[in-house]
Short mmCIF file of C-alpha atoms in Angstrom, two decimals:
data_model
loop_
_atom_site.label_atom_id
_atom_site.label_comp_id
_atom_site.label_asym_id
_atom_site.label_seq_id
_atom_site.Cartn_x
_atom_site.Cartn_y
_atom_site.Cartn_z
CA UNK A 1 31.24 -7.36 32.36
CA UNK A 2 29.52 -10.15 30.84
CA UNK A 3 27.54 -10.30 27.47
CA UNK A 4 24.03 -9.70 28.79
CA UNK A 5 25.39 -6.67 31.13
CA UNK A 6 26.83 -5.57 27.77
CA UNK A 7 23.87 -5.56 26.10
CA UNK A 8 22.11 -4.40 28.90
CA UNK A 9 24.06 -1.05 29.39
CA UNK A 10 23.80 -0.48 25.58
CA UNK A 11 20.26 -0.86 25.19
CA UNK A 12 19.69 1.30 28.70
CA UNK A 13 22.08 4.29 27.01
CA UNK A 14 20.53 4.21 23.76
CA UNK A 15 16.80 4.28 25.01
CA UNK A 16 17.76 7.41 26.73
CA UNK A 17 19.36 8.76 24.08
CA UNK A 18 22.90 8.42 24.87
CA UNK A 19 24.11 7.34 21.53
CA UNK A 20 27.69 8.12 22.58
CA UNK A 21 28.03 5.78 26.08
CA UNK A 22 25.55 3.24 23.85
CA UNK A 23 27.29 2.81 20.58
CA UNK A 24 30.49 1.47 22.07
CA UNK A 25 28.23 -1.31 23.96
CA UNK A 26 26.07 -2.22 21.42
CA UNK A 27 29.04 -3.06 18.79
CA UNK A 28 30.50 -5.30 21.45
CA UNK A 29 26.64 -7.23 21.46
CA UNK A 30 26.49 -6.75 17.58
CA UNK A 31 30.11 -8.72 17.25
CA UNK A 32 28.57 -11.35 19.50
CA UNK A 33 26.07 -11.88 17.39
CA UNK A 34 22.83 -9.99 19.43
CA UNK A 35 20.38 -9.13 16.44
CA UNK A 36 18.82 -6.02 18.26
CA UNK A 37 22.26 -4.65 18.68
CA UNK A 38 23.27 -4.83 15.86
CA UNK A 39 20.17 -3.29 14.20
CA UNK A 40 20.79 -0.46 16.46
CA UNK A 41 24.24 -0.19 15.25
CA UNK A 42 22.71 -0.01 11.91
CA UNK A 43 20.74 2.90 13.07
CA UNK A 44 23.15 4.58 14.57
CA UNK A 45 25.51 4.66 11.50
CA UNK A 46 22.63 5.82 9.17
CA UNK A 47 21.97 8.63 11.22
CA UNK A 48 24.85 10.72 12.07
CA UNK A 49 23.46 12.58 14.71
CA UNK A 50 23.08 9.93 16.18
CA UNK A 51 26.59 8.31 16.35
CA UNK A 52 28.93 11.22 14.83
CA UNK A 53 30.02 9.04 12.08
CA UNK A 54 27.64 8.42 9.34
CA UNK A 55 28.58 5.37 6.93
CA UNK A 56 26.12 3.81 4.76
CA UNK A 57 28.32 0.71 4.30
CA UNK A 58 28.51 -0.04 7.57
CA UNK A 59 24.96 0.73 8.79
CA UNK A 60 23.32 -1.62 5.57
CA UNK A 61 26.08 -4.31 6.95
CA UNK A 62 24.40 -4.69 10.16
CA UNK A 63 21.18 -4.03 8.89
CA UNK A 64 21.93 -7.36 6.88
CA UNK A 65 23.26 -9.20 9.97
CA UNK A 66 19.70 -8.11 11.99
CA UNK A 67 17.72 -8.83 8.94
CA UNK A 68 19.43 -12.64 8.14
CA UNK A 69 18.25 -13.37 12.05
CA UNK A 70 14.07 -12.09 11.27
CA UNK A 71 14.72 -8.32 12.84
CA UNK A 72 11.62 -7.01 11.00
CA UNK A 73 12.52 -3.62 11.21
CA UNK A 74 15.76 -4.17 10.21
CA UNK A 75 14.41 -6.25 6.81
CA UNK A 76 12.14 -3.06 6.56
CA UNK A 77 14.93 -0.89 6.70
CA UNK A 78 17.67 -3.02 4.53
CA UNK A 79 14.94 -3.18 1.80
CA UNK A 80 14.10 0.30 1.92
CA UNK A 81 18.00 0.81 1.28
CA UNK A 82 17.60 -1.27 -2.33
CA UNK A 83 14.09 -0.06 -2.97
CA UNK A 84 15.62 3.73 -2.92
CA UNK A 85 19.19 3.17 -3.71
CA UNK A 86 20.66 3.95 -0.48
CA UNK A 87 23.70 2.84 0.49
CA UNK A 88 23.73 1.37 -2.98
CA UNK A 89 27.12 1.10 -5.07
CA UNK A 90 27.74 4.19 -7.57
CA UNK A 91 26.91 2.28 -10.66
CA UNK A 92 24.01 0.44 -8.93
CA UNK A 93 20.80 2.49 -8.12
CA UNK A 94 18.47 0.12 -6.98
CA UNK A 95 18.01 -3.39 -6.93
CA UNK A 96 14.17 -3.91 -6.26
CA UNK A 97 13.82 -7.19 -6.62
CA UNK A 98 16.14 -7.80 -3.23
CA UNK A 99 13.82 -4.38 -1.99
CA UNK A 100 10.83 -6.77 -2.91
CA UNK A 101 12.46 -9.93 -1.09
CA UNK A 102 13.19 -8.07 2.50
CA UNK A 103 10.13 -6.10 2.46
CA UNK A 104 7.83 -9.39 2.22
CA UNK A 105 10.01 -11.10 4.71
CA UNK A 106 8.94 -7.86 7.86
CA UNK A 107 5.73 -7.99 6.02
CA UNK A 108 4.97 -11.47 7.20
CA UNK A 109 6.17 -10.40 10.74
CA UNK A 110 3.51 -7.85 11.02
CA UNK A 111 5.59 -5.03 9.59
CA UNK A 112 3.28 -2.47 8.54
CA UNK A 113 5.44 -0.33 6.87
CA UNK A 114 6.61 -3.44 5.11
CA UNK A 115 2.77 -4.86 4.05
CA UNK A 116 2.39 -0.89 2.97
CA UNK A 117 5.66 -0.83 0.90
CA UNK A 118 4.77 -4.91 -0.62
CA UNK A 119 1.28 -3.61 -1.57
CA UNK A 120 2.63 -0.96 -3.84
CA UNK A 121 5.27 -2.88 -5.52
CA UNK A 122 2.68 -5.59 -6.61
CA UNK A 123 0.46 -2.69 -7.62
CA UNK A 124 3.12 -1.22 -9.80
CA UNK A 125 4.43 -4.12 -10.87
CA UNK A 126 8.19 -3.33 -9.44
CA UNK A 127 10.51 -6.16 -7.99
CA UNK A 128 7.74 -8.44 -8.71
CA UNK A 129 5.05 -9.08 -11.38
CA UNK A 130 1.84 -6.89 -10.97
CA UNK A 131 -0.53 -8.22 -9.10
CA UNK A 132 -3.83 -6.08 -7.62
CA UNK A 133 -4.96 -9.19 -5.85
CA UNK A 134 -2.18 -9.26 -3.99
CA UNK A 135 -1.51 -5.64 -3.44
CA UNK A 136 -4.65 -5.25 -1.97
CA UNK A 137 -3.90 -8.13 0.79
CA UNK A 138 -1.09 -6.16 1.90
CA UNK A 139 -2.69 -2.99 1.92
CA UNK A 140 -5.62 -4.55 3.64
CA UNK A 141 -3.23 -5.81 6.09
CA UNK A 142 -0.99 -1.98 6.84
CA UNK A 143 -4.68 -0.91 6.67
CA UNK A 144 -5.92 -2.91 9.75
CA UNK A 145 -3.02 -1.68 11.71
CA UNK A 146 -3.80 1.99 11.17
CA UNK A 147 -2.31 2.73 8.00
CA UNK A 148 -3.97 6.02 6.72
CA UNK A 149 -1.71 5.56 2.81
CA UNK A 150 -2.96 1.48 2.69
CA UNK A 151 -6.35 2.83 3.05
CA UNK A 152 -5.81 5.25 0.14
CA UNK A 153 -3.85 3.16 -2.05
CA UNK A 154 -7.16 0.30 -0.96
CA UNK A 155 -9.31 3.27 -2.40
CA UNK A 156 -7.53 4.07 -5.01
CA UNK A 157 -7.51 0.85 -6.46
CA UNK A 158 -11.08 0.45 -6.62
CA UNK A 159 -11.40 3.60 -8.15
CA UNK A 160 -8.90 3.77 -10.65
CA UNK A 161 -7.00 0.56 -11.40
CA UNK A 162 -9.10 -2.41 -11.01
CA UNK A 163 -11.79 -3.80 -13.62
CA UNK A 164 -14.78 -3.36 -13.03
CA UNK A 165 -14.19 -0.39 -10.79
CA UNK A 166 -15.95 -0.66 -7.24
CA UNK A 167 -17.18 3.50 -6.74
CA UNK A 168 -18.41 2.48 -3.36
CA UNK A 169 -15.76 0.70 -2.04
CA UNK A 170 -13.47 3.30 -3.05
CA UNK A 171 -15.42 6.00 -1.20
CA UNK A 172 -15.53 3.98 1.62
CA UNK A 173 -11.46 3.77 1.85
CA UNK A 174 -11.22 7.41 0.64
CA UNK A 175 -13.48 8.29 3.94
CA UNK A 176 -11.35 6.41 6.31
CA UNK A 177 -8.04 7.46 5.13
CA UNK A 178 -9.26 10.92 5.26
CA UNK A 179 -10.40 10.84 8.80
CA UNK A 180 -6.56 9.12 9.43
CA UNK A 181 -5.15 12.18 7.81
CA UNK A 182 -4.39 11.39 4.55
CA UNK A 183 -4.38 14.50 2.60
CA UNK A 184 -5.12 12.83 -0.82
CA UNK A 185 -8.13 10.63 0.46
CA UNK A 186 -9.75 14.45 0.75
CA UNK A 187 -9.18 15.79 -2.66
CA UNK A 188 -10.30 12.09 -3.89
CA UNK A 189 -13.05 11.45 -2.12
CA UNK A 190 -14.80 14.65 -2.51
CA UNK A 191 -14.13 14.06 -6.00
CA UNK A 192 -15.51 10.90 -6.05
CA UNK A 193 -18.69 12.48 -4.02
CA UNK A 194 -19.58 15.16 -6.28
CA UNK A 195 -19.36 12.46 -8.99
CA UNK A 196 -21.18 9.83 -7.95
CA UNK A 197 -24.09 11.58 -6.02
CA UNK A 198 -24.09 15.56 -7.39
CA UNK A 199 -26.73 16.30 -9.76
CA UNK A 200 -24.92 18.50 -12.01
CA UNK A 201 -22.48 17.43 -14.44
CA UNK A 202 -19.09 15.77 -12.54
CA UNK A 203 -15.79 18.08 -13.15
CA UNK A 204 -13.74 16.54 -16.22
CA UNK A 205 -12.67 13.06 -15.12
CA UNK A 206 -9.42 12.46 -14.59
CA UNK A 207 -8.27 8.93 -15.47
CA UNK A 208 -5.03 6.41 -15.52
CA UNK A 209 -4.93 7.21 -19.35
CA UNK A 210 -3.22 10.77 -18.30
CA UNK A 211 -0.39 8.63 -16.05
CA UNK A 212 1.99 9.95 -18.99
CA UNK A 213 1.17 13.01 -19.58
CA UNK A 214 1.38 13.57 -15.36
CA UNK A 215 5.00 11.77 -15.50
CA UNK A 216 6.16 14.52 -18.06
CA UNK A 217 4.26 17.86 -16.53
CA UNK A 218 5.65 16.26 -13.17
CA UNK A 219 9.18 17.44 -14.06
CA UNK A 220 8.35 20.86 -14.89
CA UNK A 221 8.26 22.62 -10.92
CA UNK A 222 6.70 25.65 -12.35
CA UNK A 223 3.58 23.55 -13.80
CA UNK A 224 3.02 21.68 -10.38
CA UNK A 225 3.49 25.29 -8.46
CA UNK A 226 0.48 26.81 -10.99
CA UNK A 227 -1.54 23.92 -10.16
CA UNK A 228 -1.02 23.70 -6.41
CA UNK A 229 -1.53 27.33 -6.49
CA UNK A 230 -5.02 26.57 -8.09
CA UNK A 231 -5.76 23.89 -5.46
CA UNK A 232 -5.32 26.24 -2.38
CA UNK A 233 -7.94 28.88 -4.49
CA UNK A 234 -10.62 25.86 -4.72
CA UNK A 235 -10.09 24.65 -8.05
CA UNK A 236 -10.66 20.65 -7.23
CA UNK A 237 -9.95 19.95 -11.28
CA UNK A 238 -6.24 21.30 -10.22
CA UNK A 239 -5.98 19.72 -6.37
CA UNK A 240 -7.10 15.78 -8.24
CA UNK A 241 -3.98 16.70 -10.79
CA UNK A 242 -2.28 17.43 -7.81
CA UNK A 243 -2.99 14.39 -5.76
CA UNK A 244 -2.65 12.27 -8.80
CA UNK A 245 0.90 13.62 -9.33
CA UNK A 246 1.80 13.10 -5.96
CA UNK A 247 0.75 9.63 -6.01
CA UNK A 248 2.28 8.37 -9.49
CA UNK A 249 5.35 9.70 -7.81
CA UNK A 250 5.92 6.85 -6.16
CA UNK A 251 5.87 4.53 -8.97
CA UNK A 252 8.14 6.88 -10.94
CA UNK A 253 11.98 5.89 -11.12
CA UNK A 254 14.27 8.49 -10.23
CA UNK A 255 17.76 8.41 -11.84
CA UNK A 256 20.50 8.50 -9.47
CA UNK A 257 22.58 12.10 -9.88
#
């Protein structure tokens, strides 16, 4: 059997989901060199129920081999790996700025994941210097290809982070995330709503200057649980705190345990 039949009868087991007849195939391609094998060997040592034998050294190995040849999803998936300390060393937890490097590279391929993942670390200012400019190109870009979070982060932005806030524009994000399916584009927008066009006094606002006072209640499970519970009853003052929680919780570095 020749390379391409090799390849061939790897790719034709694992698209059927025969991870055990596939793996043995696809290692054969990967050792040759073939970049989509040997992103699938990647995958298929990440997840073990996939090949029986889950090894994170191995599976960012040939996520590095796919990635150094322009597999986009494998440079999405290799800097996911540094971005959240996967697969990382015991003393090392993350290295963002290599998360930062891979991401952009599937980014420029079209990767929306990727654009999603580069907008936020130029919006936080992690692996890279912050940038809002910037972050909103990429969002814009995950946004165009359907990306319900780009649109909220694109909303959330205007609302919250950038100077001098754009109310409208925001909405206008917050609407389309929320008819994606974004969860948090509800609680904002009809926050946003009641502000800008109720006539009685707008709930308390809740602003960036409480991002450290959310950081610390964010730890305590029994505070979040009180104000979720809230949230479900109506309160919207508790279901923003909510939303805002669960979005600063992406910028928040989590210590390896």
């Amino acid at each position: 059997m020749d390379e391409q039949e090799i390849l061939k009868s790897g790719m034709e087991a694992y698209d059927r989901e025969d991870y055990a007849l596939a793996f043995p195939y696809l290692l054969k391609a990967a050792e040759a060199g073939d970049r989509e094998a040997q992103f699938r060997c990647g995958d298929l040592y990440q997840y073990e129920d996939k090949s029986g034998e889950f090894d994170e050294e191995k599976a960012m190995y040939w996520y590095e081999k796919a990635a150094k040849q322009g597999h986009a999803e494998a440079q999405y998936r290799y800097g996911l790996a540094y971005d959240t300390g996967w697969g990382a060393d015991e003393d090392e937890v993350t290295d963002v700025e290599s998360a930062f490097y891979w991401y952009g590279k599937a980014a420029e391929q079209g990767h929306a994941e990727a654009q999603l993942s580069c907008g936020r670390m130029y919006e936080n200012g992690k692996g890279t210097e912050e940038n809002l400019e910037k972050a909103l190109y990429w969002f814009e870009k995950a946004a165009a290809q359907g990306s319900a979070d780009a649109m909220f982060d694109i909303g959330f932005i205007y609302e919250i982070e950038m100077e001098p806030k754009d109310l409208e524009k925001a909405l206008y994000w917050y609407e389309k995330a929320a008819a994606c399916g974004n969860e948090e584009a509800v609680f904002f927008r009809n926050n946003l709503s009641k502000n800008l066009f109720d006539s009685e006094p707008p709930e308390k606002e809740v602003t960036i200057s409480q991002h450290e006072e959310i950081k610390i209640r964010q730890k305590d499970a029994e505070a979040l649980s009180q104000w979720e519970d809230r949230a479900r009853q109506g309160d919207a003052e508790a279901a923003y705190l909510c939303a805002l929680v669960y979005r600063y919780e992406r910028s928040i570095k989590k210590e390896k345990k």
